[in-house]
């Protein structure tokens, strides 16, 4: 009995220590978000004054919100709209293309299917800088500079998304597909009516990765978005810090606003994202 009580006590201490470490790590992780909110509601003097540091401004500058949207030199609202259009379009198309490609690579009984998969996988080893110039020349030749097409189309195929879907479908239960085919459904109908609706976790995980990558993209929009009408939110954020001036409170407020869509999406899809990540193991 004493040994059982000792084991329970040790287990309780280990659990308490584990939760303590997790809470401490969570607080460390939240520090950048706290600083973003604190600085977004402060003045430049409050941000840069080390002697007058306060944990939170006593007089929050809510006017900073209207200031960043009314600044004529930084089209923040239009940039947010552009980023939303680009991110949503790329996410939807990437999910459709990559899911079909991954399903075909996992199920197609054709010669050299594995060779095609390894060629797709090999594209992940090619540095982005190698394809940057040829892609720009192609987009420029098509006349897509400073257009949403030039920002969207080059990112419509993602080898990583295809790889993740292929690995997911390798472990997908064939019994569901066989049952659908017995009921008279062909491969196309089975894929859209059975496989896709039951792959919500993977769709959420890959969609989140794609959306965040598209939303945070900077280098390609910087080259293609040569006109303010095609700026993304990341380009607008970069204008708050220049060689001539630094608008700290505006930069923090704009960054906080630009982060809200990602935070909202993560909160809504958190359960599906975790389920999808658990299914990304490599199967053969």
PDB file of C-alpha atoms in Angstrom:
ATOM      1  CA  UNK A   1       0.000   0.000   0.000  1.00  0.00           C
ATOM      2  CA  UNK A   2       2.832   2.349   0.866  1.00  0.00           C
ATOM      3  CA  UNK A   3       4.426   1.663  -2.512  1.00  0.00           C
ATOM      4  CA  UNK A   4       1.160   2.417  -4.304  1.00  0.00           C
ATOM      5  CA  UNK A   5       0.791   5.697  -2.403  1.00  0.00           C
ATOM      6  CA  UNK A   6       4.393   6.595  -3.233  1.00  0.00           C
ATOM      7  CA  UNK A   7       3.811   5.892  -6.922  1.00  0.00           C
ATOM      8  CA  UNK A   8       0.689   8.071  -6.926  1.00  0.00           C
ATOM      9  CA  UNK A   9       2.549  10.884  -5.182  1.00  0.00           C
ATOM     10  CA  UNK A  10       5.416  10.684  -7.680  1.00  0.00           C
ATOM     11  CA  UNK A  11       2.969  10.665 -10.575  1.00  0.00           C
ATOM     12  CA  UNK A  12       1.185  13.725  -9.148  1.00  0.00           C
ATOM     13  CA  UNK A  13       4.477  15.598  -8.752  1.00  0.00           C
ATOM     14  CA  UNK A  14       5.533  14.716 -12.311  1.00  0.00           C
ATOM     15  CA  UNK A  15       2.184  15.892 -13.697  1.00  0.00           C
ATOM     16  CA  UNK A  16       2.389  19.157 -11.757  1.00  0.00           C
ATOM     17  CA  UNK A  17       5.941  19.764 -12.988  1.00  0.00           C
ATOM     18  CA  UNK A  18       4.891  19.001 -16.560  1.00  0.00           C
ATOM     19  CA  UNK A  19       2.036  21.496 -16.432  1.00  0.00           C
ATOM     20  CA  UNK A  20       4.302  24.094 -14.830  1.00  0.00           C
ATOM     21  CA  UNK A  21       6.813  23.775 -17.666  1.00  0.00           C
ATOM     22  CA  UNK A  22       4.064  23.946 -20.296  1.00  0.00           C
ATOM     23  CA  UNK A  23       2.556  27.080 -18.737  1.00  0.00           C
ATOM     24  CA  UNK A  24       5.990  28.718 -18.544  1.00  0.00           C
ATOM     25  CA  UNK A  25       6.682  27.936 -22.200  1.00  0.00           C
ATOM     26  CA  UNK A  26       3.236  29.231 -23.182  1.00  0.00           C
ATOM     27  CA  UNK A  27       3.920  32.528 -21.399  1.00  0.00           C
ATOM     28  CA  UNK A  28       7.265  32.870 -23.177  1.00  0.00           C
ATOM     29  CA  UNK A  29       5.529  32.168 -26.486  1.00  0.00           C
ATOM     30  CA  UNK A  30       2.927  34.874 -25.759  1.00  0.00           C
ATOM     31  CA  UNK A  31       5.501  37.602 -24.992  1.00  0.00           C
ATOM     32  CA  UNK A  32       5.793  38.795 -28.642  1.00  0.00           C
ATOM     33  CA  UNK A  33       1.999  39.026 -28.898  1.00  0.00           C
ATOM     34  CA  UNK A  34       1.827  40.988 -25.667  1.00  0.00           C
ATOM     35  CA  UNK A  35       4.479  43.419 -26.940  1.00  0.00           C
ATOM     36  CA  UNK A  36       2.613  43.828 -30.219  1.00  0.00           C
ATOM     37  CA  UNK A  37      -0.642  44.744 -28.466  1.00  0.00           C
ATOM     38  CA  UNK A  38       1.110  46.986 -25.946  1.00  0.00           C
ATOM     39  CA  UNK A  39       3.092  48.889 -28.584  1.00  0.00           C
ATOM     40  CA  UNK A  40       0.143  49.129 -30.967  1.00  0.00           C
ATOM     41  CA  UNK A  41      -1.763  51.122 -28.328  1.00  0.00           C
ATOM     42  CA  UNK A  42       1.196  53.345 -27.379  1.00  0.00           C
ATOM     43  CA  UNK A  43       2.877  56.414 -28.792  1.00  0.00           C
ATOM     44  CA  UNK A  44       6.355  56.306 -30.319  1.00  0.00           C
ATOM     45  CA  UNK A  45       7.716  58.037 -27.195  1.00  0.00           C
ATOM     46  CA  UNK A  46       6.236  55.372 -24.919  1.00  0.00           C
ATOM     47  CA  UNK A  47       7.692  52.605 -27.083  1.00  0.00           C
ATOM     48  CA  UNK A  48      11.249  53.967 -27.241  1.00  0.00           C
ATOM     49  CA  UNK A  49      11.569  55.456 -23.732  1.00  0.00           C
ATOM     50  CA  UNK A  50      13.338  52.851 -21.541  1.00  0.00           C
ATOM     51  CA  UNK A  51      12.930  54.869 -18.338  1.00  0.00           C
ATOM     52  CA  UNK A  52       9.193  55.332 -18.723  1.00  0.00           C
ATOM     53  CA  UNK A  53       8.405  51.688 -19.455  1.00  0.00           C
ATOM     54  CA  UNK A  54       4.959  50.536 -18.394  1.00  0.00           C
ATOM     55  CA  UNK A  55       3.434  47.092 -18.729  1.00  0.00           C
ATOM     56  CA  UNK A  56       0.457  48.630 -20.485  1.00  0.00           C
ATOM     57  CA  UNK A  57      -0.208  52.256 -21.482  1.00  0.00           C
ATOM     58  CA  UNK A  58      -2.418  54.051 -18.976  1.00  0.00           C
ATOM     59  CA  UNK A  59      -4.031  55.937 -21.852  1.00  0.00           C
ATOM     60  CA  UNK A  60      -4.359  53.468 -24.768  1.00  0.00           C
ATOM     61  CA  UNK A  61      -4.120  55.162 -28.154  1.00  0.00           C
ATOM     62  CA  UNK A  62      -7.207  53.710 -29.826  1.00  0.00           C
ATOM     63  CA  UNK A  63      -6.866  56.437 -32.438  1.00  0.00           C
ATOM     64  CA  UNK A  64      -3.937  54.456 -33.877  1.00  0.00           C
ATOM     65  CA  UNK A  65      -6.506  52.157 -35.496  1.00  0.00           C
ATOM     66  CA  UNK A  66      -8.129  54.944 -37.502  1.00  0.00           C
ATOM     67  CA  UNK A  67      -4.725  56.465 -38.208  1.00  0.00           C
ATOM     68  CA  UNK A  68      -3.363  53.429 -40.050  1.00  0.00           C
ATOM     69  CA  UNK A  69      -6.508  53.149 -42.173  1.00  0.00           C
ATOM     70  CA  UNK A  70      -6.661  56.869 -42.988  1.00  0.00           C
ATOM     71  CA  UNK A  71      -2.998  57.164 -44.029  1.00  0.00           C
ATOM     72  CA  UNK A  72      -3.119  57.926 -47.760  1.00  0.00           C
ATOM     73  CA  UNK A  73       0.507  56.858 -48.289  1.00  0.00           C
ATOM     74  CA  UNK A  74      -0.176  53.310 -47.047  1.00  0.00           C
ATOM     75  CA  UNK A  75      -3.263  51.644 -48.588  1.00  0.00           C
ATOM     76  CA  UNK A  76      -3.694  49.214 -45.696  1.00  0.00           C
ATOM     77  CA  UNK A  77      -7.372  48.388 -46.296  1.00  0.00           C
ATOM     78  CA  UNK A  78      -6.810  47.689 -49.996  1.00  0.00           C
ATOM     79  CA  UNK A  79      -3.685  45.670 -49.172  1.00  0.00           C
ATOM     80  CA  UNK A  80      -5.655  43.535 -46.725  1.00  0.00           C
ATOM     81  CA  UNK A  81      -8.231  42.897 -49.448  1.00  0.00           C
ATOM     82  CA  UNK A  82      -5.517  41.932 -51.949  1.00  0.00           C
ATOM     83  CA  UNK A  83      -3.879  39.587 -49.451  1.00  0.00           C
ATOM     84  CA  UNK A  84      -7.239  37.985 -48.657  1.00  0.00           C
ATOM     85  CA  UNK A  85      -8.028  37.421 -52.352  1.00  0.00           C
ATOM     86  CA  UNK A  86      -4.570  36.005 -53.063  1.00  0.00           C
ATOM     87  CA  UNK A  87      -4.436  33.777 -49.961  1.00  0.00           C
ATOM     88  CA  UNK A  88      -7.968  32.396 -50.319  1.00  0.00           C
ATOM     89  CA  UNK A  89      -7.605  31.744 -54.062  1.00  0.00           C
ATOM     90  CA  UNK A  90      -4.231  30.061 -53.714  1.00  0.00           C
ATOM     91  CA  UNK A  91      -5.408  27.974 -50.763  1.00  0.00           C
ATOM     92  CA  UNK A  92      -8.527  26.689 -52.534  1.00  0.00           C
ATOM     93  CA  UNK A  93      -6.755  25.908 -55.811  1.00  0.00           C
ATOM     94  CA  UNK A  94      -3.748  24.318 -54.087  1.00  0.00           C
ATOM     95  CA  UNK A  95      -6.054  22.074 -52.058  1.00  0.00           C
ATOM     96  CA  UNK A  96      -7.903  20.930 -55.176  1.00  0.00           C
ATOM     97  CA  UNK A  97      -4.821  20.382 -57.360  1.00  0.00           C
ATOM     98  CA  UNK A  98      -2.650  18.838 -54.646  1.00  0.00           C
ATOM     99  CA  UNK A  99      -5.414  16.564 -53.362  1.00  0.00           C
ATOM    100  CA  UNK A 100      -6.089  15.214 -56.860  1.00  0.00           C
ATOM    101  CA  UNK A 101      -2.367  14.821 -57.577  1.00  0.00           C
ATOM    102  CA  UNK A 102      -1.723  13.144 -54.223  1.00  0.00           C
ATOM    103  CA  UNK A 103      -4.674  10.788 -54.669  1.00  0.00           C
ATOM    104  CA  UNK A 104      -3.536   9.855 -58.159  1.00  0.00           C
ATOM    105  CA  UNK A 105       0.020   9.201 -57.001  1.00  0.00           C
ATOM    106  CA  UNK A 106      -1.230   7.085 -54.101  1.00  0.00           C
ATOM    107  CA  UNK A 107      -3.834   5.030 -55.987  1.00  0.00           C
ATOM    108  CA  UNK A 108      -2.961   5.028 -59.692  1.00  0.00           C
ATOM    109  CA  UNK A 109      -1.714   1.611 -60.817  1.00  0.00           C
ATOM    110  CA  UNK A 110       0.372   2.844 -63.718  1.00  0.00           C
ATOM    111  CA  UNK A 111       4.050   2.396 -64.565  1.00  0.00           C
ATOM    112  CA  UNK A 112       6.483   4.941 -63.168  1.00  0.00           C
ATOM    113  CA  UNK A 113       3.957   6.393 -60.679  1.00  0.00           C
ATOM    114  CA  UNK A 114       6.623   6.327 -57.962  1.00  0.00           C
ATOM    115  CA  UNK A 115       9.131   7.926 -60.331  1.00  0.00           C
ATOM    116  CA  UNK A 116       6.732  10.799 -60.961  1.00  0.00           C
ATOM    117  CA  UNK A 117       6.239  11.184 -57.206  1.00  0.00           C
ATOM    118  CA  UNK A 118       9.978  11.343 -56.578  1.00  0.00           C
ATOM    119  CA  UNK A 119      10.346  13.945 -59.330  1.00  0.00           C
ATOM    120  CA  UNK A 120       7.673  16.044 -57.635  1.00  0.00           C
ATOM    121  CA  UNK A 121       9.422  15.549 -54.308  1.00  0.00           C
ATOM    122  CA  UNK A 122      12.761  16.557 -55.860  1.00  0.00           C
ATOM    123  CA  UNK A 123      11.385  20.015 -56.639  1.00  0.00           C
ATOM    124  CA  UNK A 124      11.437  20.697 -52.882  1.00  0.00           C
ATOM    125  CA  UNK A 125      15.239  20.528 -53.071  1.00  0.00           C
ATOM    126  CA  UNK A 126      15.438  23.334 -55.629  1.00  0.00           C
ATOM    127  CA  UNK A 127      16.096  26.703 -53.929  1.00  0.00           C
ATOM    128  CA  UNK A 128      13.463  29.347 -54.623  1.00  0.00           C
ATOM    129  CA  UNK A 129      16.196  31.715 -55.841  1.00  0.00           C
ATOM    130  CA  UNK A 130      16.913  29.375 -58.776  1.00  0.00           C
ATOM    131  CA  UNK A 131      13.361  29.638 -60.163  1.00  0.00           C
ATOM    132  CA  UNK A 132      12.783  33.264 -59.206  1.00  0.00           C
ATOM    133  CA  UNK A 133      14.228  34.909 -62.320  1.00  0.00           C
ATOM    134  CA  UNK A 134      12.666  32.495 -64.884  1.00  0.00           C
ATOM    135  CA  UNK A 135       9.291  32.874 -63.186  1.00  0.00           C
ATOM    136  CA  UNK A 136       9.549  36.652 -63.235  1.00  0.00           C
ATOM    137  CA  UNK A 137      10.497  36.632 -66.931  1.00  0.00           C
ATOM    138  CA  UNK A 138       7.485  34.448 -67.713  1.00  0.00           C
ATOM    139  CA  UNK A 139       5.091  36.616 -65.683  1.00  0.00           C
ATOM    140  CA  UNK A 140       6.519  39.785 -67.206  1.00  0.00           C
ATOM    141  CA  UNK A 141       6.170  38.375 -70.729  1.00  0.00           C
ATOM    142  CA  UNK A 142       2.515  37.627 -70.050  1.00  0.00           C
ATOM    143  CA  UNK A 143       2.002  41.210 -68.889  1.00  0.00           C
ATOM    144  CA  UNK A 144       1.020  40.197 -65.369  1.00  0.00           C
ATOM    145  CA  UNK A 145       3.290  42.575 -63.462  1.00  0.00           C
ATOM    146  CA  UNK A 146       1.308  44.630 -60.899  1.00  0.00           C
ATOM    147  CA  UNK A 147      -1.709  42.323 -61.305  1.00  0.00           C
ATOM    148  CA  UNK A 148      -3.327  39.798 -59.009  1.00  0.00           C
ATOM    149  CA  UNK A 149      -2.805  37.114 -61.662  1.00  0.00           C
ATOM    150  CA  UNK A 150       0.939  37.583 -61.437  1.00  0.00           C
ATOM    151  CA  UNK A 151       0.762  37.222 -57.669  1.00  0.00           C
ATOM    152  CA  UNK A 152      -1.585  34.214 -57.620  1.00  0.00           C
ATOM    153  CA  UNK A 153      -0.786  31.906 -60.547  1.00  0.00           C
ATOM    154  CA  UNK A 154       2.903  31.066 -59.817  1.00  0.00           C
ATOM    155  CA  UNK A 155       1.932  29.728 -56.390  1.00  0.00           C
ATOM    156  CA  UNK A 156      -0.916  27.467 -57.453  1.00  0.00           C
ATOM    157  CA  UNK A 157       1.133  24.265 -57.292  1.00  0.00           C
ATOM    158  CA  UNK A 158       2.794  23.245 -54.034  1.00  0.00           C
ATOM    159  CA  UNK A 159       4.968  20.126 -54.035  1.00  0.00           C
ATOM    160  CA  UNK A 160       4.827  19.928 -50.232  1.00  0.00           C
ATOM    161  CA  UNK A 161       1.025  19.871 -50.273  1.00  0.00           C
ATOM    162  CA  UNK A 162       1.066  17.098 -52.897  1.00  0.00           C
ATOM    163  CA  UNK A 163       3.513  15.108 -50.776  1.00  0.00           C
ATOM    164  CA  UNK A 164       1.358  15.463 -47.639  1.00  0.00           C
ATOM    165  CA  UNK A 165      -1.808  14.421 -49.470  1.00  0.00           C
ATOM    166  CA  UNK A 166      -0.087  11.439 -51.052  1.00  0.00           C
ATOM    167  CA  UNK A 167       1.155  10.231 -47.675  1.00  0.00           C
ATOM    168  CA  UNK A 168      -2.311  10.729 -46.226  1.00  0.00           C
ATOM    169  CA  UNK A 169      -4.036   8.755 -48.977  1.00  0.00           C
ATOM    170  CA  UNK A 170      -1.551   5.891 -48.663  1.00  0.00           C
ATOM    171  CA  UNK A 171      -2.970   5.293 -45.204  1.00  0.00           C
ATOM    172  CA  UNK A 172      -6.571   6.000 -46.153  1.00  0.00           C
ATOM    173  CA  UNK A 173      -8.851   2.946 -45.615  1.00  0.00           C
ATOM    174  CA  UNK A 174      -9.496   1.321 -48.982  1.00  0.00           C
ATOM    175  CA  UNK A 175     -12.640  -0.305 -47.614  1.00  0.00           C
ATOM    176  CA  UNK A 176     -14.530   2.998 -47.913  1.00  0.00           C
ATOM    177  CA  UNK A 177     -13.531   3.364 -51.554  1.00  0.00           C
ATOM    178  CA  UNK A 178     -14.365  -0.257 -52.341  1.00  0.00           C
ATOM    179  CA  UNK A 179     -17.794   0.121 -50.721  1.00  0.00           C
ATOM    180  CA  UNK A 180     -18.498   3.198 -52.842  1.00  0.00           C
ATOM    181  CA  UNK A 181     -17.437   1.402 -56.017  1.00  0.00           C
ATOM    182  CA  UNK A 182     -19.653  -1.570 -55.156  1.00  0.00           C
ATOM    183  CA  UNK A 183     -22.549   0.906 -54.980  1.00  0.00           C
ATOM    184  CA  UNK A 184     -21.725   1.998 -58.518  1.00  0.00           C
ATOM    185  CA  UNK A 185     -19.548   5.059 -57.903  1.00  0.00           C
ATOM    186  CA  UNK A 186     -16.606   5.576 -60.226  1.00  0.00           C
ATOM    187  CA  UNK A 187     -13.147   6.812 -59.160  1.00  0.00           C
ATOM    188  CA  UNK A 188     -14.039  10.465 -59.776  1.00  0.00           C
ATOM    189  CA  UNK A 189     -17.270  10.306 -57.753  1.00  0.00           C
ATOM    190  CA  UNK A 190     -15.601   8.252 -55.018  1.00  0.00           C
ATOM    191  CA  UNK A 191     -12.890  10.855 -54.666  1.00  0.00           C
ATOM    192  CA  UNK A 192     -15.260  13.846 -54.377  1.00  0.00           C
ATOM    193  CA  UNK A 193     -18.116  12.204 -52.457  1.00  0.00           C
ATOM    194  CA  UNK A 194     -16.240   9.875 -50.103  1.00  0.00           C
ATOM    195  CA  UNK A 195     -12.520  10.585 -49.881  1.00  0.00           C
ATOM    196  CA  UNK A 196     -12.510  14.383 -49.738  1.00  0.00           C
ATOM    197  CA  UNK A 197     -15.341  14.825 -47.174  1.00  0.00           C
ATOM    198  CA  UNK A 198     -13.652  12.344 -44.833  1.00  0.00           C
ATOM    199  CA  UNK A 199     -10.220  14.030 -45.128  1.00  0.00           C
ATOM    200  CA  UNK A 200     -11.191  17.194 -43.276  1.00  0.00           C
ATOM    201  CA  UNK A 201      -8.213  17.102 -40.931  1.00  0.00           C
ATOM    202  CA  UNK A 202      -5.668  16.932 -43.732  1.00  0.00           C
ATOM    203  CA  UNK A 203      -7.508  19.599 -45.731  1.00  0.00           C
ATOM    204  CA  UNK A 204      -7.471  21.914 -42.714  1.00  0.00           C
ATOM    205  CA  UNK A 205      -3.778  21.291 -41.984  1.00  0.00           C
ATOM    206  CA  UNK A 206      -2.582  21.781 -45.568  1.00  0.00           C
ATOM    207  CA  UNK A 207      -4.971  24.686 -46.096  1.00  0.00           C
ATOM    208  CA  UNK A 208      -3.647  26.460 -43.007  1.00  0.00           C
ATOM    209  CA  UNK A 209      -0.031  25.998 -44.059  1.00  0.00           C
ATOM    210  CA  UNK A 210      -0.821  27.286 -47.552  1.00  0.00           C
ATOM    211  CA  UNK A 211      -2.874  30.239 -46.328  1.00  0.00           C
ATOM    212  CA  UNK A 212      -0.226  31.386 -43.838  1.00  0.00           C
ATOM    213  CA  UNK A 213       2.546  31.062 -46.423  1.00  0.00           C
ATOM    214  CA  UNK A 214       0.558  33.044 -48.984  1.00  0.00           C
ATOM    215  CA  UNK A 215      -0.482  35.707 -46.465  1.00  0.00           C
ATOM    216  CA  UNK A 216       3.083  36.209 -45.199  1.00  0.00           C
ATOM    217  CA  UNK A 217       4.777  36.157 -48.629  1.00  0.00           C
ATOM    218  CA  UNK A 218       6.960  39.202 -49.160  1.00  0.00           C
ATOM    219  CA  UNK A 219       9.703  38.790 -51.786  1.00  0.00           C
ATOM    220  CA  UNK A 220       7.509  37.788 -54.740  1.00  0.00           C
ATOM    221  CA  UNK A 221       4.851  40.479 -54.074  1.00  0.00           C
ATOM    222  CA  UNK A 222       7.675  43.005 -53.661  1.00  0.00           C
ATOM    223  CA  UNK A 223       8.894  42.312 -57.201  1.00  0.00           C
ATOM    224  CA  UNK A 224       5.520  41.869 -58.899  1.00  0.00           C
ATOM    225  CA  UNK A 225       3.492  44.453 -56.962  1.00  0.00           C
ATOM    226  CA  UNK A 226       5.151  47.510 -58.435  1.00  0.00           C
ATOM    227  CA  UNK A 227       1.957  49.573 -58.183  1.00  0.00           C
ATOM    228  CA  UNK A 228       0.110  50.401 -54.955  1.00  0.00           C
ATOM    229  CA  UNK A 229      -3.070  48.875 -56.344  1.00  0.00           C
ATOM    230  CA  UNK A 230      -1.433  45.430 -56.214  1.00  0.00           C
ATOM    231  CA  UNK A 231       0.287  45.763 -52.838  1.00  0.00           C
ATOM    232  CA  UNK A 232      -0.233  43.028 -50.258  1.00  0.00           C
ATOM    233  CA  UNK A 233      -0.404  43.652 -46.529  1.00  0.00           C
ATOM    234  CA  UNK A 234       3.259  42.695 -46.085  1.00  0.00           C
ATOM    235  CA  UNK A 235       4.347  45.391 -48.533  1.00  0.00           C
ATOM    236  CA  UNK A 236       2.235  47.951 -46.709  1.00  0.00           C
ATOM    237  CA  UNK A 237       3.854  46.949 -43.415  1.00  0.00           C
ATOM    238  CA  UNK A 238       7.327  47.474 -44.871  1.00  0.00           C
ATOM    239  CA  UNK A 239       6.563  51.129 -45.667  1.00  0.00           C
ATOM    240  CA  UNK A 240       6.310  52.042 -41.979  1.00  0.00           C
ATOM    241  CA  UNK A 241      10.085  51.638 -41.638  1.00  0.00           C
ATOM    242  CA  UNK A 242      12.124  53.545 -44.221  1.00  0.00           C
ATOM    243  CA  UNK A 243      15.515  55.234 -44.379  1.00  0.00           C
ATOM    244  CA  UNK A 244      13.850  58.586 -43.736  1.00  0.00           C
ATOM    245  CA  UNK A 245      11.338  57.785 -40.993  1.00  0.00           C
ATOM    246  CA  UNK A 246      10.127  55.102 -38.631  1.00  0.00           C
ATOM    247  CA  UNK A 247       6.469  54.965 -37.584  1.00  0.00           C
ATOM    248  CA  UNK A 248       6.633  52.453 -34.745  1.00  0.00           C
ATOM    249  CA  UNK A 249       3.109  52.697 -33.379  1.00  0.00           C
ATOM    250  CA  UNK A 250       1.673  52.534 -36.904  1.00  0.00           C
ATOM    251  CA  UNK A 251       3.799  49.511 -37.741  1.00  0.00           C
ATOM    252  CA  UNK A 252       2.755  47.620 -34.610  1.00  0.00           C
ATOM    253  CA  UNK A 253      -0.920  48.457 -35.070  1.00  0.00           C
ATOM    254  CA  UNK A 254      -0.866  47.444 -38.750  1.00  0.00           C
ATOM    255  CA  UNK A 255       0.971  44.229 -37.839  1.00  0.00           C
ATOM    256  CA  UNK A 256      -1.622  43.464 -35.161  1.00  0.00           C
ATOM    257  CA  UNK A 257      -4.469  44.020 -37.606  1.00  0.00           C
ATOM    258  CA  UNK A 258      -2.790  41.875 -40.265  1.00  0.00           C
ATOM    259  CA  UNK A 259      -2.317  39.060 -37.744  1.00  0.00           C
ATOM    260  CA  UNK A 260      -6.006  38.856 -36.758  1.00  0.00           C
ATOM    261  CA  UNK A 261      -7.185  36.844 -39.824  1.00  0.00           C
ATOM    262  CA  UNK A 262      -4.508  34.201 -39.188  1.00  0.00           C
ATOM    263  CA  UNK A 263      -5.383  34.027 -35.500  1.00  0.00           C
ATOM    264  CA  UNK A 264      -9.094  33.709 -36.238  1.00  0.00           C
ATOM    265  CA  UNK A 265      -8.514  30.972 -38.806  1.00  0.00           C
ATOM    266  CA  UNK A 266      -6.321  29.025 -36.402  1.00  0.00           C
ATOM    267  CA  UNK A 267      -8.880  29.249 -33.597  1.00  0.00           C
ATOM    268  CA  UNK A 268     -11.673  28.055 -35.880  1.00  0.00           C
ATOM    269  CA  UNK A 269      -9.689  25.168 -37.402  1.00  0.00           C
ATOM    270  CA  UNK A 270      -7.564  24.186 -34.413  1.00  0.00           C
ATOM    271  CA  UNK A 271      -9.246  20.818 -33.857  1.00  0.00           C
ATOM    272  CA  UNK A 272      -8.984  19.898 -37.538  1.00  0.00           C
ATOM    273  CA  UNK A 273      -5.384  21.100 -37.788  1.00  0.00           C
ATOM    274  CA  UNK A 274      -4.261  18.883 -34.917  1.00  0.00           C
ATOM    275  CA  UNK A 275      -6.094  15.919 -36.436  1.00  0.00           C
ATOM    276  CA  UNK A 276      -4.446  16.567 -39.797  1.00  0.00           C
ATOM    277  CA  UNK A 277      -0.961  16.850 -38.331  1.00  0.00           C
ATOM    278  CA  UNK A 278      -1.444  13.474 -36.635  1.00  0.00           C
ATOM    279  CA  UNK A 279      -2.104  11.957 -40.073  1.00  0.00           C
ATOM    280  CA  UNK A 280       1.048  13.281 -41.770  1.00  0.00           C
ATOM    281  CA  UNK A 281       3.196  10.248 -40.951  1.00  0.00           C
ATOM    282  CA  UNK A 282       5.118   8.706 -43.820  1.00  0.00           C
ATOM    283  CA  UNK A 283       3.579   5.437 -44.948  1.00  0.00           C
ATOM    284  CA  UNK A 284       4.789   3.024 -47.567  1.00  0.00           C
TER     285      UNK A 284
END
